[in-house]
mmCIF file with all atom_site columns, C-alpha atoms in Angstrom:
data_model
loop_
_atom_site.group_PDB
_atom_site.id
_atom_site.type_symbol
_atom_site.label_atom_id
_atom_site.label_alt_id
_atom_site.label_comp_id
_atom_site.label_asym_id
_atom_site.label_entity_id
_atom_site.label_seq_id
_atom_site.pdbx_PDB_ins_code
_atom_site.Cartn_x
_atom_site.Cartn_y
_atom_site.Cartn_z
_atom_site.occupancy
_atom_site.B_iso_or_equiv
_atom_site.pdbx_formal_charge
_atom_site.auth_seq_id
_atom_site.auth_comp_id
_atom_site.auth_asym_id
_atom_site.auth_atom_id
_atom_site.pdbx_PDB_model_num
ATOM 1   C CA . MET A 1 1   ? 0.000   0.000   0.000   1.00 77.00 ? 1   MET A CA 1
ATOM 2   C CA . ASP A 1 2   ? 1.374   3.403   -0.965  1.00 79.00 ? 2   ASP A CA 1
ATOM 3   C CA . GLY A 1 3   ? 0.950   6.016   1.781   1.00 84.00 ? 3   GLY A CA 1
ATOM 4   C CA . ALA A 1 4   ? -0.724  6.245   5.159   1.00 89.00 ? 4   ALA A CA 1
ATOM 5   C CA . ILE A 1 5   ? -4.306  5.075   5.690   1.00 93.00 ? 5   ILE A CA 1
ATOM 6   C CA . ILE A 1 6   ? -6.558  8.083   6.252   1.00 92.00 ? 6   ILE A CA 1
ATOM 7   C CA . ASP A 1 7   ? -10.008 6.517   6.157   1.00 95.00 ? 7   ASP A CA 1
ATOM 8   C CA . VAL A 1 8   ? -11.859 3.260   5.537   1.00 95.00 ? 8   VAL A CA 1
ATOM 9   C CA . TYR A 1 9   ? -15.350 2.958   4.040   1.00 94.00 ? 9   TYR A CA 1
ATOM 10  C CA . ASN A 1 10  ? -17.669 -0.036  4.379   1.00 93.00 ? 10  ASN A CA 1
ATOM 11  C CA . SER A 1 11  ? -20.545 -0.248  1.906   1.00 91.00 ? 11  SER A CA 1
ATOM 12  C CA . ASP A 1 12  ? -22.418 -2.652  -0.333  1.00 92.00 ? 12  ASP A CA 1
ATOM 13  C CA . MET A 1 13  ? -22.138 -0.457  -3.415  1.00 93.00 ? 13  MET A CA 1
ATOM 14  C CA . ASP A 1 14  ? -23.493 -3.050  -5.863  1.00 91.00 ? 14  ASP A CA 1
ATOM 15  C CA . VAL A 1 15  ? -26.227 -4.256  -3.452  1.00 90.00 ? 15  VAL A CA 1
ATOM 16  C CA . ASP A 1 16  ? -25.275 -7.924  -3.909  1.00 88.00 ? 16  ASP A CA 1
ATOM 17  C CA . GLY A 1 17  ? -25.102 -8.743  -0.205  1.00 88.00 ? 17  GLY A CA 1
ATOM 18  C CA . ASN A 1 18  ? -21.287 -8.798  -0.208  1.00 88.00 ? 18  ASN A CA 1
ATOM 19  C CA . PRO A 1 19  ? -19.758 -5.757  1.497   1.00 90.00 ? 19  PRO A CA 1
ATOM 20  C CA . GLU A 1 20  ? -16.975 -3.714  -0.043  1.00 93.00 ? 20  GLU A CA 1
ATOM 21  C CA . ILE A 1 21  ? -14.199 -2.176  2.006   1.00 94.00 ? 21  ILE A CA 1
ATOM 22  C CA . LEU A 1 22  ? -12.555 0.906   0.496   1.00 95.00 ? 22  LEU A CA 1
ATOM 23  C CA . ILE A 1 23  ? -9.271  2.022   2.045   1.00 95.00 ? 23  ILE A CA 1
ATOM 24  C CA . GLN A 1 24  ? -8.176  5.613   1.431   1.00 94.00 ? 24  GLN A CA 1
ATOM 25  C CA . ALA A 1 25  ? -4.414  6.178   1.606   1.00 92.00 ? 25  ALA A CA 1
ATOM 26  C CA . LYS A 1 26  ? -2.572  9.457   1.137   1.00 88.00 ? 26  LYS A CA 1
ATOM 27  C CA . SER A 1 27  ? 0.950   9.399   -0.257  1.00 81.00 ? 27  SER A CA 1
ATOM 28  C CA . LYS A 1 28  ? 3.664   11.591  1.195   1.00 73.00 ? 28  LYS A CA 1
ATOM 29  C CA . ASP A 1 29  ? 4.342   13.784  -1.794  1.00 69.00 ? 29  ASP A CA 1
ATOM 30  C CA . THR A 1 30  ? 3.981   17.511  -2.328  1.00 58.00 ? 30  THR A CA 1
ATOM 31  C CA . THR A 1 31  ? 0.577   17.273  -4.021  1.00 62.00 ? 31  THR A CA 1
ATOM 32  C CA . ASN A 1 32  ? -1.181  14.975  -1.520  1.00 66.00 ? 32  ASN A CA 1
ATOM 33  C CA . TYR A 1 33  ? -2.386  12.353  -3.973  1.00 81.00 ? 33  TYR A CA 1
ATOM 34  C CA . THR A 1 34  ? -4.911  9.851   -2.689  1.00 87.00 ? 34  THR A CA 1
ATOM 35  C CA . SER A 1 35  ? -5.135  6.152   -3.538  1.00 89.00 ? 35  SER A CA 1
ATOM 36  C CA . ILE A 1 36  ? -8.163  3.935   -3.000  1.00 93.00 ? 36  ILE A CA 1
ATOM 37  C CA . TYR A 1 37  ? -7.718  0.228   -2.357  1.00 94.00 ? 37  TYR A CA 1
ATOM 38  C CA . ALA A 1 38  ? -11.011 -1.653  -2.818  1.00 95.00 ? 38  ALA A CA 1
ATOM 39  C CA . PHE A 1 39  ? -11.945 -5.156  -1.700  1.00 94.00 ? 39  PHE A CA 1
ATOM 40  C CA . GLU A 1 40  ? -15.189 -7.120  -1.802  1.00 92.00 ? 40  GLU A CA 1
ATOM 41  C CA . PHE A 1 41  ? -15.822 -9.765  0.816   1.00 87.00 ? 41  PHE A CA 1
ATOM 42  C CA . ASN A 1 42  ? -17.629 -12.908 -0.261  1.00 81.00 ? 42  ASN A CA 1
ATOM 43  C CA . ASP A 1 43  ? -19.222 -15.328 2.209   1.00 73.00 ? 43  ASP A CA 1
ATOM 44  C CA . ASN A 1 44  ? -18.635 -18.320 -0.100  1.00 71.00 ? 44  ASN A CA 1
ATOM 45  C CA . ASN A 1 45  ? -14.849 -18.282 0.020   1.00 66.00 ? 45  ASN A CA 1
ATOM 46  C CA . SER A 1 46  ? -14.340 -16.060 3.120   1.00 72.00 ? 46  SER A CA 1
ATOM 47  C CA . LYS A 1 47  ? -11.671 -14.140 1.236   1.00 81.00 ? 47  LYS A CA 1
ATOM 48  C CA . ALA A 1 48  ? -11.407 -10.567 0.077   1.00 87.00 ? 48  ALA A CA 1
ATOM 49  C CA . ASN A 1 49  ? -11.379 -10.053 -3.683  1.00 91.00 ? 49  ASN A CA 1
ATOM 50  C CA . LYS A 1 50  ? -9.310  -7.057  -4.753  1.00 93.00 ? 50  LYS A CA 1
ATOM 51  C CA . LEU A 1 51  ? -11.207 -4.665  -7.028  1.00 94.00 ? 51  LEU A CA 1
ATOM 52  C CA . ASP A 1 52  ? -9.416  -2.348  -9.440  1.00 94.00 ? 52  ASP A CA 1
ATOM 53  C CA . PHE A 1 53  ? -10.207 1.249   -8.521  1.00 95.00 ? 53  PHE A CA 1
ATOM 54  C CA . PRO A 1 54  ? -10.098 3.416   -11.669 1.00 94.00 ? 54  PRO A CA 1
ATOM 55  C CA . LYS A 1 55  ? -7.428  6.044   -12.116 1.00 92.00 ? 55  LYS A CA 1
ATOM 56  C CA . LEU A 1 56  ? -8.440  9.570   -13.104 1.00 92.00 ? 56  LEU A CA 1
ATOM 57  C CA . THR A 1 57  ? -8.685  10.037  -16.876 1.00 92.00 ? 57  THR A CA 1
ATOM 58  C CA . SER A 1 58  ? -6.643  12.789  -18.525 1.00 91.00 ? 58  SER A CA 1
ATOM 59  C CA . SER A 1 59  ? -9.668  15.125  -18.563 1.00 90.00 ? 59  SER A CA 1
ATOM 60  C CA . GLN A 1 60  ? -10.482 14.337  -14.917 1.00 91.00 ? 60  GLN A CA 1
ATOM 61  C CA . ARG A 1 61  ? -6.811  14.903  -13.988 1.00 89.00 ? 61  ARG A CA 1
ATOM 62  C CA . LYS A 1 62  ? -6.674  18.337  -15.634 1.00 90.00 ? 62  LYS A CA 1
ATOM 63  C CA . GLY A 1 63  ? -6.094  20.847  -12.847 1.00 90.00 ? 63  GLY A CA 1
ATOM 64  C CA . TYR A 1 64  ? -5.824  18.087  -10.197 1.00 89.00 ? 64  TYR A CA 1
ATOM 65  C CA . ARG A 1 65  ? -3.520  18.747  -7.244  1.00 86.00 ? 65  ARG A CA 1
ATOM 66  C CA . GLY A 1 66  ? -4.720  16.158  -4.730  1.00 85.00 ? 66  GLY A CA 1
ATOM 67  C CA . ASN A 1 67  ? -6.388  16.867  -1.386  1.00 85.00 ? 67  ASN A CA 1
ATOM 68  C CA . ASP A 1 68  ? -9.371  14.729  -2.389  1.00 90.00 ? 68  ASP A CA 1
ATOM 69  C CA . ASN A 1 69  ? -12.454 14.605  -0.195  1.00 93.00 ? 69  ASN A CA 1
ATOM 70  C CA . PHE A 1 70  ? -14.127 11.161  -0.267  1.00 95.00 ? 70  PHE A CA 1
ATOM 71  C CA . TYR A 1 71  ? -17.444 10.196  1.324   1.00 95.00 ? 71  TYR A CA 1
ATOM 72  C CA . ILE A 1 72  ? -20.295 7.703   0.864   1.00 94.00 ? 72  ILE A CA 1
ATOM 73  C CA . LYS A 1 73  ? -23.636 9.082   -0.310  1.00 93.00 ? 73  LYS A CA 1
ATOM 74  C CA . GLU A 1 74  ? -26.626 6.857   -1.098  1.00 91.00 ? 74  GLU A CA 1
ATOM 75  C CA . GLY A 1 75  ? -24.391 3.801   -1.549  1.00 90.00 ? 75  GLY A CA 1
ATOM 76  C CA . LYS A 1 76  ? -21.995 5.580   -3.929  1.00 94.00 ? 76  LYS A CA 1
ATOM 77  C CA . LEU A 1 77  ? -18.452 6.725   -3.253  1.00 96.00 ? 77  LEU A CA 1
ATOM 78  C CA . MET A 1 78  ? -18.207 10.466  -3.865  1.00 96.00 ? 78  MET A CA 1
ATOM 79  C CA . ARG A 1 79  ? -14.949 12.258  -4.664  1.00 95.00 ? 79  ARG A CA 1
ATOM 80  C CA . GLU A 1 80  ? -14.433 16.021  -4.697  1.00 95.00 ? 80  GLU A CA 1
ATOM 81  C CA . PHE A 1 81  ? -11.298 18.052  -5.257  1.00 93.00 ? 81  PHE A CA 1
ATOM 82  C CA . SER A 1 82  ? -10.357 21.625  -6.076  1.00 92.00 ? 82  SER A CA 1
ATOM 83  C CA . ILE A 1 83  ? -9.224  22.438  -9.589  1.00 92.00 ? 83  ILE A CA 1
ATOM 84  C CA . PHE A 1 84  ? -6.004  24.397  -10.064 1.00 92.00 ? 84  PHE A CA 1
ATOM 85  C CA . ASN A 1 85  ? -4.746  26.548  -12.925 1.00 91.00 ? 85  ASN A CA 1
ATOM 86  C CA . GLY A 1 86  ? -1.078  26.170  -13.806 1.00 83.00 ? 86  GLY A CA 1
ATOM 87  C CA . THR A 1 87  ? 1.420   23.515  -12.806 1.00 77.00 ? 87  THR A CA 1
ATOM 88  C CA . GLY A 1 88  ? 3.969   22.883  -10.090 1.00 76.00 ? 88  GLY A CA 1
ATOM 89  C CA . LYS A 1 89  ? 4.566   25.554  -7.470  1.00 78.00 ? 89  LYS A CA 1
ATOM 90  C CA . ASP A 1 90  ? 2.853   28.159  -9.658  1.00 83.00 ? 90  ASP A CA 1
ATOM 91  C CA . ALA A 1 91  ? -0.523  26.339  -9.614  1.00 85.00 ? 91  ALA A CA 1
ATOM 92  C CA . LYS A 1 92  ? -3.294  28.496  -8.166  1.00 90.00 ? 92  LYS A CA 1
ATOM 93  C CA . PRO A 1 93  ? -6.793  27.387  -7.089  1.00 90.00 ? 93  PRO A CA 1
ATOM 94  C CA . SER A 1 94  ? -9.365  28.222  -9.765  1.00 92.00 ? 94  SER A CA 1
ATOM 95  C CA . GLY A 1 95  ? -12.246 28.346  -7.288  1.00 90.00 ? 95  GLY A CA 1
ATOM 96  C CA . ALA A 1 96  ? -13.953 25.422  -9.074  1.00 93.00 ? 96  ALA A CA 1
ATOM 97  C CA . LYS A 1 97  ? -14.326 21.867  -7.768  1.00 94.00 ? 97  LYS A CA 1
ATOM 98  C CA . ARG A 1 98  ? -14.662 18.598  -9.617  1.00 95.00 ? 98  ARG A CA 1
ATOM 99  C CA . GLN A 1 99  ? -17.087 16.005  -8.252  1.00 96.00 ? 99  GLN A CA 1
ATOM 100 C CA . LEU A 1 100 ? -17.064 12.348  -9.295  1.00 96.00 ? 100 LEU A CA 1
ATOM 101 C CA . GLU A 1 101 ? -19.461 9.567   -8.331  1.00 96.00 ? 101 GLU A CA 1
ATOM 102 C CA . TYR A 1 102 ? -18.199 5.969   -8.208  1.00 96.00 ? 102 TYR A CA 1
ATOM 103 C CA . GLY A 1 103 ? -20.614 3.056   -8.394  1.00 95.00 ? 103 GLY A CA 1
ATOM 104 C CA . LEU A 1 104 ? -20.029 -0.682  -8.625  1.00 94.00 ? 104 LEU A CA 1
ATOM 105 C CA . ARG A 1 105 ? -21.589 -3.031  -11.173 1.00 91.00 ? 105 ARG A CA 1
ATOM 106 C CA . GLY A 1 106 ? -20.424 -6.630  -11.653 1.00 85.00 ? 106 GLY A CA 1
ATOM 107 C CA . ASN A 1 107 ? -17.312 -6.008  -9.525  1.00 87.00 ? 107 ASN A CA 1
ATOM 108 C CA . GLU A 1 108 ? -16.254 -3.169  -11.838 1.00 93.00 ? 108 GLU A CA 1
ATOM 109 C CA . PHE A 1 109 ? -16.331 0.488   -10.884 1.00 96.00 ? 109 PHE A CA 1
ATOM 110 C CA . THR A 1 110 ? -18.377 3.012   -12.826 1.00 95.00 ? 110 THR A CA 1
ATOM 111 C CA . VAL A 1 111 ? -17.438 6.689   -12.768 1.00 96.00 ? 111 VAL A CA 1
ATOM 112 C CA . LYS A 1 112 ? -19.706 9.625   -13.465 1.00 95.00 ? 112 LYS A CA 1
ATOM 113 C CA . GLN A 1 113 ? -18.599 13.250  -13.330 1.00 94.00 ? 113 GLN A CA 1
ATOM 114 C CA . LEU A 1 114 ? -21.331 15.240  -11.574 1.00 94.00 ? 114 LEU A CA 1
ATOM 115 C CA . SER A 1 115 ? -19.777 18.700  -11.695 1.00 87.00 ? 115 SER A CA 1
ATOM 116 C CA . LYS A 1 116 ? -19.941 20.836  -14.807 1.00 82.00 ? 116 LYS A CA 1
ATOM 117 C CA . ASP A 1 117 ? -16.550 22.394  -14.276 1.00 70.00 ? 117 ASP A CA 1
ATOM 118 C CA . SER A 1 118 ? -14.187 23.617  -16.915 1.00 52.00 ? 118 SER A CA 1
ATOM 119 C CA . THR A 1 119 ? -10.481 23.991  -16.327 1.00 44.00 ? 119 THR A CA 1
ATOM 120 C CA . ASP A 1 120 ? -10.238 25.947  -19.582 1.00 46.00 ? 120 ASP A CA 1
ATOM 121 C CA . VAL A 1 121 ? -12.012 28.909  -17.960 1.00 41.00 ? 121 VAL A CA 1
ATOM 122 C CA . LYS A 1 122 ? -9.919  30.765  -15.433 1.00 42.00 ? 122 LYS A CA 1
ATOM 123 C CA . GLN A 1 123 ? -12.697 31.680  -13.024 1.00 40.00 ? 123 GLN A CA 1
ATOM 124 C CA . PRO A 1 124 ? -10.899 34.124  -10.705 1.00 41.00 ? 124 PRO A CA 1
ATOM 125 C CA . ASP A 1 125 ? -9.731  36.201  -13.686 1.00 41.00 ? 125 ASP A CA 1
ATOM 126 C CA . ASN A 1 126 ? -13.105 36.108  -15.481 1.00 37.00 ? 126 ASN A CA 1
ATOM 127 C CA . GLN A 1 127 ? -15.437 36.612  -12.519 1.00 39.00 ? 127 GLN A CA 1
ATOM 128 C CA . PRO A 1 128 ? -14.600 40.285  -11.885 1.00 38.00 ? 128 PRO A CA 1
ATOM 129 C CA . ALA A 1 129 ? -14.893 41.046  -15.615 1.00 37.00 ? 129 ALA A CA 1
ATOM 130 C CA . LYS A 1 130 ? -18.325 39.418  -15.793 1.00 37.00 ? 130 LYS A CA 1
ATOM 131 C CA . THR A 1 131 ? -19.415 41.320  -12.686 1.00 36.00 ? 131 THR A CA 1
ATOM 132 C CA . ASP A 1 132 ? -18.243 44.587  -14.259 1.00 39.00 ? 132 ASP A CA 1
ATOM 133 C CA . GLU A 1 133 ? -20.080 43.806  -17.511 1.00 39.00 ? 133 GLU A CA 1
ATOM 134 C CA . LYS A 1 134 ? -23.247 43.058  -15.596 1.00 38.00 ? 134 LYS A CA 1
ATOM 135 C CA . LYS A 1 135 ? -23.001 46.339  -13.669 1.00 39.00 ? 135 LYS A CA 1
ATOM 136 C CA . SER A 1 136 ? -22.480 48.353  -16.822 1.00 39.00 ? 136 SER A CA 1
ATOM 137 C CA . SER A 1 137 ? -25.386 46.630  -18.615 1.00 39.00 ? 137 SER A CA 1
ATOM 138 C CA . ASP A 1 138 ? -27.615 47.201  -15.570 1.00 43.00 ? 138 ASP A CA 1
ATOM 139 C CA . LYS A 1 139 ? -27.033 50.948  -15.939 1.00 41.00 ? 139 LYS A CA 1
ATOM 140 C CA . GLN A 1 140 ? -28.354 50.914  -19.491 1.00 42.00 ? 140 GLN A CA 1
ATOM 141 C CA . SER A 1 141 ? -32.123 50.904  -19.776 1.00 41.00 ? 141 SER A CA 1
ATOM 142 C CA . SER A 1 142 ? -32.612 49.572  -23.307 1.00 41.00 ? 142 SER A CA 1
ATOM 143 C CA . SER A 1 143 ? -34.373 46.210  -23.553 1.00 42.00 ? 143 SER A CA 1
ATOM 144 C CA . SER A 1 144 ? -31.769 44.795  -25.933 1.00 43.00 ? 144 SER A CA 1
ATOM 145 C CA . SER A 1 145 ? -29.024 45.203  -23.346 1.00 42.00 ? 145 SER A CA 1
ATOM 146 C CA . SER A 1 146 ? -31.120 43.395  -20.744 1.00 42.00 ? 146 SER A CA 1
ATOM 147 C CA . LYS A 1 147 ? -31.623 40.523  -23.208 1.00 43.00 ? 147 LYS A CA 1
ATOM 148 C CA . SER A 1 148 ? -27.886 40.299  -23.808 1.00 43.00 ? 148 SER A CA 1
ATOM 149 C CA . SER A 1 149 ? -27.346 40.534  -20.064 1.00 42.00 ? 149 SER A CA 1
ATOM 150 C CA . LYS A 1 150 ? -29.684 37.562  -19.574 1.00 43.00 ? 150 LYS A CA 1
ATOM 151 C CA . LYS A 1 151 ? -27.794 35.581  -22.218 1.00 43.00 ? 151 LYS A CA 1
ATOM 152 C CA . LYS A 1 152 ? -24.506 36.336  -20.483 1.00 43.00 ? 152 LYS A CA 1
ATOM 153 C CA . HIS A 1 153 ? -26.020 35.326  -17.162 1.00 43.00 ? 153 HIS A CA 1
ATOM 154 C CA . LYS A 1 154 ? -27.236 31.989  -18.566 1.00 43.00 ? 154 LYS A CA 1
ATOM 155 C CA . ARG A 1 155 ? -23.834 31.307  -20.093 1.00 44.00 ? 155 ARG A CA 1
ATOM 156 C CA . HIS A 1 156 ? -22.153 32.154  -16.780 1.00 46.00 ? 156 HIS A CA 1
ATOM 157 C CA . ARG A 1 157 ? -24.344 29.707  -14.801 1.00 44.00 ? 157 ARG A CA 1
ATOM 158 C CA . GLY A 1 158 ? -24.149 26.822  -17.253 1.00 44.00 ? 158 GLY A CA 1
#
């Protein structure tokens, strides 16, 4: 096992009557990467079967700097982490978080990204500009500017 055990989760994620134990370990590196070791216990052979926990894909890894927050919600393993802009020591938090939901089907993990984040948008830099645009459009009283303001607002939320 790589790293120190931080937490252990007990759940029957695939609702087959055989419990899964998920062990969260944090490695001692500068970015605080987390590893999950998963096992399913089966009454028939009284042994633990190791399950392969999926690694983050390249798109899920974009902006990743560790410090994951794991928890169980409605039988699913949830994973959240902050997204960073830049690399190495120069990486700065973007203010956005990525949220992934892990399920289990047929002893294989499923992964679904719940957050609609984008690491291509630098939120801290863009947020003040969008706020300024909104303020300036609020000062104008023409109906066309309020329509464009609404479009900008929808784009900002989604």
